[in-house]
Coordinates of C-alpha atoms and ligand atoms in Angstrom, one line a residue:
Chain A
M1 CA 124.2 94.6 108.9
K2 CA 121.6 97.2 108.6
A3 CA 118.1 97.1 107.0
L4 CA 116.0 100.0 106.0
L5 CA 112.3 99.1 106.3
V6 CA 109.8 100.8 104.1
C7 CA 106.5 101.0 106.0
E8 CA 103.2 101.6 104.4
Y9 CA 100.4 104.1 105.0
R10 CA 97.0 103.9 103.3
E11 CA 93.8 105.8 103.6
G12 CA 95.1 107.6 106.7
K13 CA 96.3 104.5 108.5
L14 CA 99.7 102.9 109.1
L15 CA 99.4 99.3 107.8
D16 CA 99.9 96.5 110.3
T17 CA 102.1 94.6 107.8
S18 CA 104.8 97.1 108.8
Y19 CA 105.5 94.8 111.8
E20 CA 106.2 91.9 109.4
L21 CA 109.1 93.9 108.0
L22 CA 110.5 94.1 111.6
A23 CA 110.0 90.4 112.1
F24 CA 111.9 89.7 108.8
A25 CA 114.8 92.0 109.8
E26 CA 115.0 90.2 113.1
R27 CA 115.3 86.9 111.3
L28 CA 118.1 88.4 109.2
G29 CA 119.8 89.6 112.4
A30 CA 119.9 93.2 111.0
D31 CA 119.8 96.5 112.8
T32 CA 116.9 98.5 111.6
A33 CA 115.7 102.0 110.7
I34 CA 112.3 102.8 109.3
V35 CA 111.3 105.1 106.5
L36 CA 107.6 106.1 106.2
V37 CA 105.6 108.6 104.3
G38 CA 102.9 109.1 106.9
D39 CA 101.8 111.1 109.8
A40 CA 103.7 112.0 113.1
A41 CA 100.6 111.0 115.1
N42 CA 100.6 107.5 113.6
V43 CA 104.1 106.1 113.6
P44 CA 105.0 102.4 114.3
R45 CA 105.5 101.3 117.9
Y46 CA 109.2 100.7 117.7
S47 CA 112.3 101.8 119.5
G48 CA 114.5 103.0 116.7
K49 CA 114.7 105.7 114.2
V50 CA 111.8 106.6 111.8
H51 CA 112.6 108.8 108.9
L52 CA 109.3 110.4 108.3
A53 CA 107.9 112.4 105.4
H54 CA 104.6 114.1 105.7
V55 CA 101.8 112.3 103.8
A56 CA 100.0 115.6 103.6
I57 CA 102.8 117.0 101.4
Y58 CA 103.9 113.9 99.5
G59 CA 100.6 112.0 99.2
E60 CA 100.0 108.3 99.8
Y61 CA 100.7 107.2 96.2
N62 CA 103.2 109.2 94.4
P63 CA 105.9 106.7 93.4
D64 CA 108.4 109.2 91.9
L65 CA 108.4 111.3 95.1
H66 CA 108.3 108.3 97.4
K67 CA 111.3 106.9 95.6
E68 CA 113.2 110.2 96.2
L69 CA 112.3 110.2 99.9
I70 CA 113.4 106.6 100.3
L71 CA 116.7 107.5 98.5
A72 CA 117.2 110.3 101.0
A73 CA 116.8 107.9 103.9
V74 CA 119.2 105.5 102.1
D75 CA 121.7 108.3 102.0
R76 CA 121.4 108.8 105.8
E77 CA 121.4 105.1 106.8
N78 CA 123.5 103.4 104.1
P79 CA 121.6 100.1 104.6
D80 CA 122.7 96.7 103.3
Y81 CA 119.0 95.8 102.7
I82 CA 116.1 98.0 101.7
I83 CA 113.0 96.0 102.6
F84 CA 109.4 96.3 101.4
Q85 CA 106.2 94.3 101.8
H86 CA 105.4 92.5 98.5
S87 CA 102.2 94.6 98.2
S88 CA 100.7 97.0 95.6
Y89 CA 102.9 99.7 97.3
G90 CA 106.1 97.6 97.7
W91 CA 106.3 95.8 94.4
D92 CA 105.6 99.1 92.6
L93 CA 108.4 101.0 94.4
A94 CA 111.1 98.3 94.9
P95 CA 112.2 98.0 91.3
R96 CA 112.3 101.8 91.0
L97 CA 114.8 101.9 93.9
A98 CA 116.7 98.9 92.8
A99 CA 117.2 100.3 89.2
K100 CA 118.2 103.7 90.5
L101 CA 120.8 102.2 92.9
R102 CA 121.7 99.4 90.5
L103 CA 121.1 96.8 93.1
A104 CA 119.8 93.3 93.0
Q105 CA 116.1 92.9 93.8
V106 CA 114.7 89.7 95.2
S107 CA 110.8 89.6 95.0
E108 CA 108.3 88.0 97.4
V109 CA 110.7 86.3 99.8
V110 CA 109.1 83.5 101.8
A111 CA 112.2 82.4 103.8
I112 CA 115.9 83.0 104.3
A113 CA 117.9 80.3 102.7
G114 CA 121.6 80.3 103.6
D115 CA 123.2 83.3 101.9
G116 CA 120.2 83.6 99.6
F117 CA 116.4 84.0 99.8
E118 CA 113.7 81.5 99.0
V119 CA 110.9 82.7 96.7
G120 CA 108.0 81.0 95.1
C121 CA 107.7 80.4 91.3
C122 CA 105.6 78.6 88.7
N123 CA 102.4 79.8 90.3
A124 CA 103.5 78.6 93.8
K125 CA 104.2 75.0 92.6
M126 CA 108.0 75.4 92.9
R127 CA 110.6 77.4 94.8
R128 CA 113.9 79.1 93.9
T129 CA 116.7 80.3 96.0
V130 CA 117.9 83.7 94.7
K131 CA 121.2 85.2 95.7
P132 CA 122.0 88.9 95.2
S133 CA 125.3 89.4 93.3
T134 CA 125.5 92.9 94.6
A135 CA 126.8 93.7 98.1
K136 CA 123.5 95.3 99.0
A137 CA 120.0 94.4 97.9
V138 CA 116.4 95.4 97.7
I139 CA 114.0 92.8 99.0
T140 CA 110.2 92.4 99.0
I141 CA 108.7 89.9 101.5
Q142 CA 105.5 87.9 101.1
T143 CA 102.7 89.1 103.2
G144 CA 102.1 86.7 106.1
A145 CA 105.4 84.8 105.6
F146 CA 107.1 86.5 108.6
T147 CA 104.8 86.9 111.5
P148 CA 105.7 89.3 114.4
Q149 CA 106.1 87.7 117.8
G150 CA 104.4 89.5 120.6
E151 CA 103.0 93.0 120.8
P152 CA 105.1 95.7 119.2
Q153 CA 106.5 98.2 121.7
G154 CA 108.4 101.4 122.0
S155 CA 108.3 104.8 120.6
P156 CA 110.7 105.9 117.9
T157 CA 112.9 108.9 117.4
V158 CA 111.5 110.7 114.4
E159 CA 113.7 112.5 111.9
M160 CA 111.9 114.4 109.2
L161 CA 112.6 113.9 105.5
D162 CA 112.1 116.4 102.8
V163 CA 112.9 116.4 99.1
A164 CA 112.3 118.9 96.3
A165 CA 111.1 116.9 93.4
A166 CA 108.1 116.6 91.1
G167 CA 106.3 113.3 90.4
K168 CA 105.1 112.2 86.9
V169 CA 102.2 110.3 88.3
E170 CA 99.2 112.2 89.6
F171 CA 97.0 110.6 92.2
I172 CA 93.3 111.3 91.6
G173 CA 91.6 109.3 94.3
Y174 CA 90.6 105.9 95.7
E175 CA 87.7 103.9 94.5
P176 CA 86.3 101.5 97.1
A177 CA 85.9 97.8 96.3
E178 CA 82.6 96.9 94.8
E179 CA 79.7 96.7 97.2
K180 CA 79.4 93.2 98.7
D181 CA 76.0 91.7 98.1
I182 CA 76.9 88.8 100.4
D183 CA 79.1 88.6 103.5
L184 CA 81.1 85.5 103.1
G185 CA 82.6 86.2 106.5
K186 CA 79.4 84.9 108.2
A187 CA 79.1 81.6 106.3
E188 CA 79.9 78.4 108.1
V189 CA 80.6 76.6 104.8
I190 CA 82.0 78.1 101.6
V191 CA 82.3 76.1 98.4
S192 CA 84.4 77.9 95.9
A193 CA 84.6 77.6 92.1
G194 CA 88.0 77.9 90.4
R195 CA 89.0 77.9 86.7
G196 CA 89.1 74.1 86.8
I197 CA 85.3 74.0 86.7
G198 CA 85.8 74.7 83.0
K199 CA 82.9 76.9 82.0
K200 CA 80.3 79.3 83.3
D201 CA 77.5 76.8 82.8
N202 CA 79.1 74.7 85.6
V203 CA 78.7 77.5 88.2
P204 CA 75.2 76.5 89.2
I205 CA 76.4 72.9 89.9
I206 CA 79.0 74.3 92.4
A207 CA 76.4 76.7 93.8
A208 CA 74.1 73.7 94.3
L209 CA 76.8 71.9 96.3
A210 CA 77.3 75.0 98.4
K211 CA 73.5 75.0 99.1
A212 CA 73.5 71.3 99.9
F213 CA 76.0 72.2 102.7
G214 CA 73.8 75.1 103.8
G215 CA 76.8 77.4 102.7
E216 CA 77.7 80.1 100.3
L217 CA 79.4 80.1 96.9
G218 CA 82.9 81.5 96.8
A219 CA 85.2 81.9 93.8
S220 CA 88.8 82.4 92.7
R221 CA 89.7 85.4 90.7
P222 CA 89.8 84.1 87.1
V223 CA 86.2 83.0 87.6
V224 CA 85.3 86.5 88.6
D225 CA 87.4 88.2 86.0
A226 CA 85.6 86.1 83.3
G227 CA 82.3 87.3 84.6
W228 CA 81.1 83.8 85.7
V229 CA 80.6 84.9 89.3
E230 CA 80.3 88.4 90.9
H231 CA 83.2 90.0 92.6
S232 CA 81.5 89.9 96.0
H233 CA 82.1 86.2 96.0
Q234 CA 85.8 86.4 95.4
V235 CA 88.1 85.0 98.0
G236 CA 91.7 86.2 98.3
T237 CA 93.9 89.3 98.7
T238 CA 91.9 91.3 96.3
G239 CA 88.6 89.8 97.5
Q240 CA 87.4 88.7 100.9
T241 CA 89.3 87.0 103.7
V242 CA 87.3 84.1 105.2
S243 CA 87.7 81.5 107.8
P244 CA 84.6 79.2 107.7
K245 CA 84.3 75.9 109.5
L246 CA 84.6 74.2 106.1
Y247 CA 86.1 75.5 102.9
V248 CA 85.8 73.4 99.7
A249 CA 88.0 74.5 96.8
C250 CA 86.8 73.2 93.5
G251 CA 89.3 73.4 90.7
I252 CA 91.5 76.0 92.4
S253 CA 95.3 75.7 92.1
G254 CA 96.2 77.4 95.3
A255 CA 98.0 80.6 94.3
I256 CA 99.3 82.6 97.3
Q257 CA 96.8 85.4 96.6
H258 CA 93.9 82.8 96.9
L259 CA 95.5 81.1 99.9
A260 CA 95.8 84.4 101.8
G261 CA 92.1 84.7 101.8
M262 CA 91.1 81.2 103.0
K263 CA 94.0 79.3 104.7
K264 CA 92.7 80.1 108.2
S265 CA 89.5 78.1 107.5
D266 CA 89.0 75.4 110.2
F267 CA 88.8 72.5 107.6
I268 CA 89.8 72.6 104.0
V269 CA 88.8 70.2 101.3
A270 CA 90.4 70.6 97.8
V271 CA 89.1 68.9 94.7
N272 CA 91.7 68.9 91.9
K273 CA 92.8 66.6 89.1
D274 CA 96.4 67.6 89.8
K275 CA 97.9 65.8 92.8
D276 CA 100.7 68.4 92.9
A277 CA 98.5 71.5 92.9
P278 CA 99.8 73.8 95.7
I279 CA 96.3 73.9 97.3
G280 CA 97.4 70.5 98.6
E281 CA 99.7 72.4 101.0
V282 CA 96.8 73.8 103.0
A283 CA 94.2 71.1 102.4
D284 CA 93.1 68.7 105.1
V285 CA 91.7 66.5 102.4
L286 CA 92.8 66.6 98.8
I287 CA 90.4 64.8 96.5
V288 CA 92.2 63.9 93.3
A289 CA 89.3 63.8 90.8
D290 CA 87.6 65.5 87.9
V291 CA 85.8 68.3 89.7
M292 CA 82.3 68.4 88.0
P293 CA 81.4 64.7 88.4
F294 CA 82.7 64.7 91.9
A295 CA 80.7 67.8 92.8
Q296 CA 77.5 66.2 91.4
A297 CA 78.2 63.0 93.3
L298 CA 78.8 64.9 96.6
T299 CA 75.6 67.0 96.2
A300 CA 73.6 63.9 95.5
R301 CA 75.1 62.2 98.5
L302 CA 74.3 65.2 100.7
H303 CA 70.6 65.2 99.6
K304 CA 70.3 61.5 100.5
Chain B
M1 CA 101.1 106.8 68.5
K2 CA 103.8 104.2 68.8
I3 CA 103.1 101.4 71.1
L4 CA 105.3 98.6 72.4
V5 CA 104.0 95.4 74.0
C6 CA 106.5 93.1 75.8
I7 CA 105.5 89.5 76.1
K8 CA 106.9 86.3 77.5
Q9 CA 106.2 82.7 76.8
V10 CA 105.7 80.5 79.9
P11 CA 104.8 76.8 80.4
D12 CA 101.3 75.7 81.1
M13 CA 101.1 76.0 84.9
E14 CA 99.2 72.8 85.2
S15 CA 102.4 70.9 84.2
R16 CA 104.6 68.9 86.4
F17 CA 107.9 70.8 86.9
K18 CA 111.2 69.0 87.2
P19 CA 114.6 70.7 87.8
D20 CA 116.9 70.9 84.7
S21 CA 120.4 69.4 84.7
Q22 CA 121.9 72.4 86.5
G23 CA 119.1 72.4 89.1
T24 CA 118.5 76.1 88.7
W25 CA 115.3 76.2 86.5
F26 CA 112.8 73.7 85.1
S27 CA 113.5 71.1 82.5
E28 CA 111.6 72.0 79.3
A29 CA 111.1 68.3 78.3
D30 CA 107.3 67.5 78.0
L31 CA 106.2 71.1 78.7
A32 CA 103.7 73.0 76.5
F33 CA 104.3 76.7 76.3
R34 CA 101.8 79.6 75.9
M35 CA 101.7 83.4 76.2
N36 CA 102.1 84.6 79.8
E37 CA 98.5 85.2 81.0
Y38 CA 99.3 88.7 82.3
D39 CA 100.7 89.6 78.9
E40 CA 97.5 88.6 77.1
Y41 CA 95.9 91.5 78.9
A42 CA 98.7 93.8 77.7
V43 CA 98.3 92.8 74.1
E44 CA 94.5 93.2 74.3
Q45 CA 94.8 96.7 75.8
A46 CA 97.2 97.8 73.1
V47 CA 95.0 96.4 70.4
G48 CA 91.9 97.9 72.0
L49 CA 93.6 101.3 72.0
K50 CA 94.6 101.0 68.4
E51 CA 90.9 100.3 67.5
L52 CA 90.0 103.5 69.2
L53 CA 92.8 105.6 67.5
G54 CA 92.7 104.0 64.1
D55 CA 95.6 103.4 61.8
S56 CA 97.7 106.2 63.3
A57 CA 98.6 103.7 66.0
D58 CA 101.3 101.2 65.4
I59 CA 102.0 98.3 67.7
T60 CA 105.3 96.4 68.0
V61 CA 105.2 93.2 70.0
L62 CA 108.6 92.0 71.4
S63 CA 109.7 88.8 73.0
I64 CA 113.0 87.5 74.2
G65 CA 113.7 83.8 74.2
P66 CA 114.3 80.6 72.2
D67 CA 112.7 80.1 68.8
R68 CA 109.5 78.7 70.4
V69 CA 108.6 82.3 71.5
V70 CA 107.8 83.2 67.9
E71 CA 104.6 81.3 68.5
A72 CA 103.6 83.8 71.2
I73 CA 104.6 86.7 68.9
K74 CA 102.4 85.2 66.1
K75 CA 99.5 85.0 68.5
A76 CA 99.9 88.7 69.4
L77 CA 100.1 89.6 65.7
A78 CA 96.9 87.6 65.1
M79 CA 95.2 89.5 68.0
G80 CA 96.1 92.7 66.2
C81 CA 99.6 93.9 66.8
D82 CA 101.3 95.2 63.7
R83 CA 104.9 94.0 63.8
G84 CA 106.9 91.5 65.8
V85 CA 110.4 91.6 67.1
H86 CA 112.1 88.4 68.3
I87 CA 115.3 88.7 70.3
P88 CA 116.6 85.2 70.2
D89 CA 118.1 83.8 73.4
A90 CA 118.1 80.1 74.3
A91 CA 119.4 80.9 77.8
V92 CA 116.9 83.7 78.7
H93 CA 115.9 81.8 81.8
G94 CA 119.4 82.4 83.2
K95 CA 119.1 86.2 82.8
D96 CA 117.9 88.1 85.8
P97 CA 115.1 90.7 85.6
W98 CA 117.7 93.5 85.5
Q99 CA 119.2 92.0 82.3
V100 CA 115.9 91.4 80.6
A101 CA 114.8 95.0 81.4
S102 CA 118.1 96.4 80.2
A103 CA 117.8 94.6 76.9
I104 CA 114.2 95.9 76.4
T105 CA 115.4 99.4 77.4
A106 CA 118.2 99.3 74.8
F107 CA 115.8 98.2 72.1
S108 CA 113.3 100.9 73.0
Q109 CA 115.8 103.8 73.3
G110 CA 115.4 106.3 70.6
K111 CA 112.4 104.6 69.0
G112 CA 109.9 107.1 70.5
F113 CA 107.4 104.6 72.0
D114 CA 104.5 106.7 73.5
L115 CA 103.1 103.8 75.5
I116 CA 104.6 100.5 76.6
F117 CA 102.4 97.7 77.9
T118 CA 103.8 94.7 79.9
G119 CA 102.3 92.1 82.1
M120 CA 102.3 92.8 85.8
Q121 CA 104.5 89.7 86.3
S122 CA 105.3 86.4 84.6
Q123 CA 103.4 83.2 85.8
D124 CA 106.6 81.2 86.0
R125 CA 109.1 83.6 87.7
G126 CA 106.7 86.0 89.2
S127 CA 109.2 88.8 90.1
A128 CA 107.0 91.7 88.9
Q129 CA 110.2 93.7 88.1
V130 CA 110.8 93.9 84.4
G131 CA 108.1 96.4 83.3
I132 CA 108.7 98.9 86.1
T133 CA 112.5 98.7 85.7
V134 CA 112.2 99.4 82.0
A135 CA 110.1 102.5 82.8
E136 CA 112.7 103.6 85.4
L137 CA 115.6 103.2 82.9
L138 CA 113.7 105.0 80.1
G139 CA 112.5 107.7 82.5
Y140 CA 108.9 107.0 81.6
A141 CA 105.9 107.6 83.9
C142 CA 104.8 104.2 85.2
A143 CA 101.8 102.6 87.0
S144 CA 101.8 98.9 87.9
T145 CA 99.0 96.4 88.5
V146 CA 96.5 98.2 86.3
V147 CA 92.9 97.0 86.1
G148 CA 91.4 100.0 84.3
F149 CA 92.8 102.0 81.4
E150 CA 91.6 105.1 79.6
Y151 CA 93.4 107.2 77.0
L152 CA 92.7 110.9 77.1
E153 CA 94.6 113.1 74.6
G154 CA 98.2 112.9 75.6
S155 CA 97.7 111.3 79.0
V156 CA 96.3 108.1 80.4
V157 CA 94.1 107.5 83.4
V158 CA 94.6 104.1 85.0
R159 CA 93.2 102.2 87.9
R160 CA 95.7 100.5 90.1
E161 CA 94.4 97.5 92.0
L162 CA 95.0 97.5 95.8
E163 CA 94.7 94.8 98.5
G164 CA 91.0 94.1 99.3
G165 CA 89.9 95.0 95.8
G166 CA 89.8 98.8 96.1
K167 CA 91.6 100.9 93.4
A168 CA 93.8 104.0 93.2
V169 CA 93.0 106.2 90.2
V170 CA 96.0 108.0 88.7
R171 CA 96.8 110.1 85.7
M172 CA 100.1 110.0 83.8
P173 CA 101.5 112.0 80.9
L174 CA 103.0 110.2 77.9
P175 CA 105.4 108.5 77.4
A176 CA 104.2 106.0 80.0
L177 CA 104.5 102.3 80.8
V178 CA 101.7 100.3 82.4
T179 CA 102.0 96.8 83.8
C180 CA 98.7 94.9 83.3
Q181 CA 96.9 92.9 85.9
L182 CA 94.4 90.0 85.5
G183 CA 90.9 91.2 84.6
L184 CA 92.0 94.4 82.9
N185 CA 90.0 93.4 79.9
V186 CA 88.8 90.3 78.1
P187 CA 91.6 89.1 75.8
R188 CA 90.2 88.2 72.3
Y189 CA 90.7 84.9 70.6
P190 CA 92.5 85.3 67.3
T191 CA 90.0 84.6 64.5
L192 CA 91.0 82.4 61.5
P193 CA 91.0 85.4 59.0
N194 CA 93.2 87.3 61.5
I195 CA 95.6 84.4 61.9
M196 CA 95.9 84.3 58.1
K197 CA 96.5 88.1 57.9
A198 CA 99.1 87.8 60.7
K199 CA 101.1 85.5 58.5
K200 CA 102.0 88.5 56.3
K201 CA 103.1 90.6 59.2
E202 CA 106.8 91.2 59.6
I203 CA 108.8 89.5 62.5
S204 CA 112.3 90.9 62.6
T205 CA 115.2 89.6 64.6
V206 CA 117.4 91.7 66.8
S207 CA 120.5 90.1 68.3
L208 CA 120.7 90.1 72.1
G209 CA 124.4 90.9 71.9
E210 CA 123.7 94.3 70.4
L211 CA 121.3 95.2 73.2
L212 CA 122.5 93.6 76.4
K213 CA 125.7 95.1 77.9
E214 CA 124.7 94.4 81.5
G215 CA 125.7 91.5 83.7
P216 CA 123.2 90.0 86.2
L217 CA 122.6 91.5 89.6
A218 CA 121.1 88.4 91.1
E219 CA 121.4 84.7 90.5
T220 CA 119.2 81.7 91.0
T221 CA 121.2 79.1 92.8
S222 CA 118.5 76.3 93.0
F223 CA 115.1 75.3 91.9
Y224 CA 113.0 72.8 93.9
P225 CA 109.5 71.8 95.1
P226 CA 108.2 73.4 98.3
A227 CA 108.9 71.4 101.5
K228 CA 105.7 69.3 102.1
S229 CA 104.1 70.8 105.2
G230 CA 100.5 69.5 104.8
G231 CA 99.6 66.5 106.9
G232 CA 96.5 66.3 104.7
I233 CA 94.9 63.1 103.4
I234 CA 95.0 62.4 99.7
L235 CA 92.0 60.5 98.3
E236 CA 91.7 59.0 94.8
G237 CA 89.2 56.7 93.1
D238 CA 85.6 56.5 91.9
V239 CA 83.7 59.7 92.5
A240 CA 80.7 58.2 94.3
E241 CA 83.0 56.3 96.6
L242 CA 85.1 59.5 97.2
A243 CA 81.9 61.4 98.1
D244 CA 81.0 58.7 100.7
R245 CA 84.5 58.8 102.2
L246 CA 84.5 62.6 102.3
I247 CA 81.2 62.7 104.1
G248 CA 82.6 60.2 106.7
I249 CA 85.6 62.4 107.3
L250 CA 83.5 65.5 107.6
K251 CA 81.2 63.9 110.1
E252 CA 84.2 62.9 112.2
K253 CA 86.4 66.0 111.9
T254 CA 83.9 68.9 111.5
T255 CA 80.7 70.1 113.0
V256 CA 79.1 71.1 109.7
M257 CA 77.3 67.8 109.1
R258 CA 75.1 68.1 112.2
Ligands
LIG401 C1 98.0 91.2 92.8 C2 97.3 89.9 92.6 C3 96.1 89.7 93.3 C4 95.3 88.6 93.2 N1 94.2 88.4 93.9 C5 93.5 87.2 93.9 C6 92.4 86.9 94.7 O1 92.0 87.8 95.5 N2 91.8 85.7 94.6 C7 92.3 84.7 93.8 O2 91.7 83.6 93.7 N3 93.3 85.0 92.9 C8 93.9 86.2 93.0 N4 95.0 86.4 92.1 C9 95.3 85.4 91.0 C10 96.1 84.2 91.5 O3 97.5 84.5 91.3 C11 95.7 83.0 90.6 O4 96.0 83.4 89.2 C12 94.3 82.5 90.7 O5 94.0 82.4 92.1 C13 94.2 81.2 90.0 O6 92.8 80.8 90.1 P1 92.4 79.3 89.9 O7 93.1 78.5 90.9 O8 90.9 79.2 89.8 O9 92.9 79.0 88.4 P2 94.2 78.1 88.0 O10 95.4 78.6 88.6 O11 94.2 78.1 86.5 O12 93.9 76.7 88.5 C14 93.0 75.8 88.0 C15 93.1 74.5 88.8 O13 92.0 73.6 88.4 C16 92.6 72.4 88.2 N5 91.7 71.7 87.2 C17 91.6 71.9 85.9 N6 90.6 71.2 85.4 C18 90.1 70.4 86.4 C19 89.2 69.4 86.4 N7 88.5 69.0 85.3 N8 88.9 68.8 87.6 C20 89.6 69.1 88.7 N9 90.5 70.1 88.7 C21 90.8 70.7 87.6 C22 94.0 72.5 87.8 O14 94.7 71.4 88.1 C23 94.4 73.8 88.5 O15 95.0 73.4 89.7 C24 95.7 87.6 92.3 C25 96.9 87.8 91.5 C26 97.7 88.9 91.7 C27 98.9 89.1 90.9

């Protein structure tokens, strides 16, 4: 069995998540080769073959061209699996490859399950096992689900890739994330507001609880998107990654993108009216309660 | 300008999910359904663009699924789409993303849509495949996970969201497809007059059999809750009592109360 791993390069750097692809392939028991649109001076530490296309020629984001480059590597390797990270790069490219090759795609795999793959569904509340019906398949894996063991080692044999094609999408440039007015990374306690707090007027009550702990206010994404709290307070894959001594999630369901930003916290308390909310998976204490009255009671108790 | 918006109806995510009799998807008993959150942003973006372009823009909203999905189509019409298309399929949950994308592609072929909006993913299945696959099959330019959208004479400039909150700015010629991410805009609530107006808008039916010639490429073999990993404590009861108990636990297990 052979797997072609599609590594990622962004803003001049090889992404570390590349090594998670190797960890996944190892679990599969697959031989591997890597394809990368990157730079010869910055290839993965790996003893195998890297099919390399110059980022200077093909750009970091040019999906039509990257698709053609990966197809050229597929031609050379004839892999059983083409594997991506389930990231803004991977979930964008994987369906293009799968459609072109008419292969099954399984998205955001969290585990190998017999002859199928386990994936999350229903906002992380449930799981499915998905089995490709095609002999070969395209897979994206959940970030953090397959952690590499030990330091990566080796130096690859590099084979250059070139294609003559034009892309329809023109990359103009990167925009940095909004300036952070607070650094949640330094806070010992973070109390985060989720959609379950109900309305913007309730934000000060959660902020008061954060203050009573001597901590900072965090937020889930919908609360930021709705304009209740500034983006600099957002915790998660598209916000900040934090690991305070205490994290209190108020009315937050526990979607993977939120968990990715806070699950390394030393102690996690979740307040949710839903006993089955996926946040319970990472919580040391799950308080099943209506969040606003509980937040007020806890603040009052802390001031005593 | 001809615009297509593809929407899906999904259950309220705060529901309790139980496997259906086949054990491959959820049972629909006791579930309330609504428009997929990501698709609300798609509808809003299409309607916002029409407001900019005036009546030269025409928006078709399409949904595949059982009769209940007509409710989601009606909401999109009340938000400002011009016409609805329902592709009835009581067994849509058994179709894989490839089949759903193939059906949408067959519907779109030859209709000359300049722009197609879809959600980035559905809240229930979360595969994030259908929109991009449709673009690939139609040969449209495509950007996924869009949090910023601007139309500029014959092309669109979009902001793709990246990990960490940064963005990639890209330009695409028409025809193009964008998959919409949370926070792209602020979806409007349909007003009563617009709900009334929407009642006069046409919802046509197209049979899935005419569109779908493809078999599935992947199959769901089972549906189940995640294995419980957390050794966490669950506390229930009166809020004042809960606050006391939590403080006790925090004093014992953490250093933040000192
Ligand atoms: C590419 C991508 C990137 C993303 N990045 C991020 C990110 O960085 N950060 C992030 O947070 N999300 C991110 N998301 C969104 C994520 O998938 C979820 O949609 C989001 O985290 C949900 O936020 P929430 O838990 O506040 O809301 P919901 O999922 O709506 O959950 C609300 C919760 O509140 C509970 N509740 C409701 N009322 C009450 C009450 N009265 N008392 C107690 N509990 C109550 C409910 O039971 C529910 O569990 C991203 C999504 C994508 C696709």
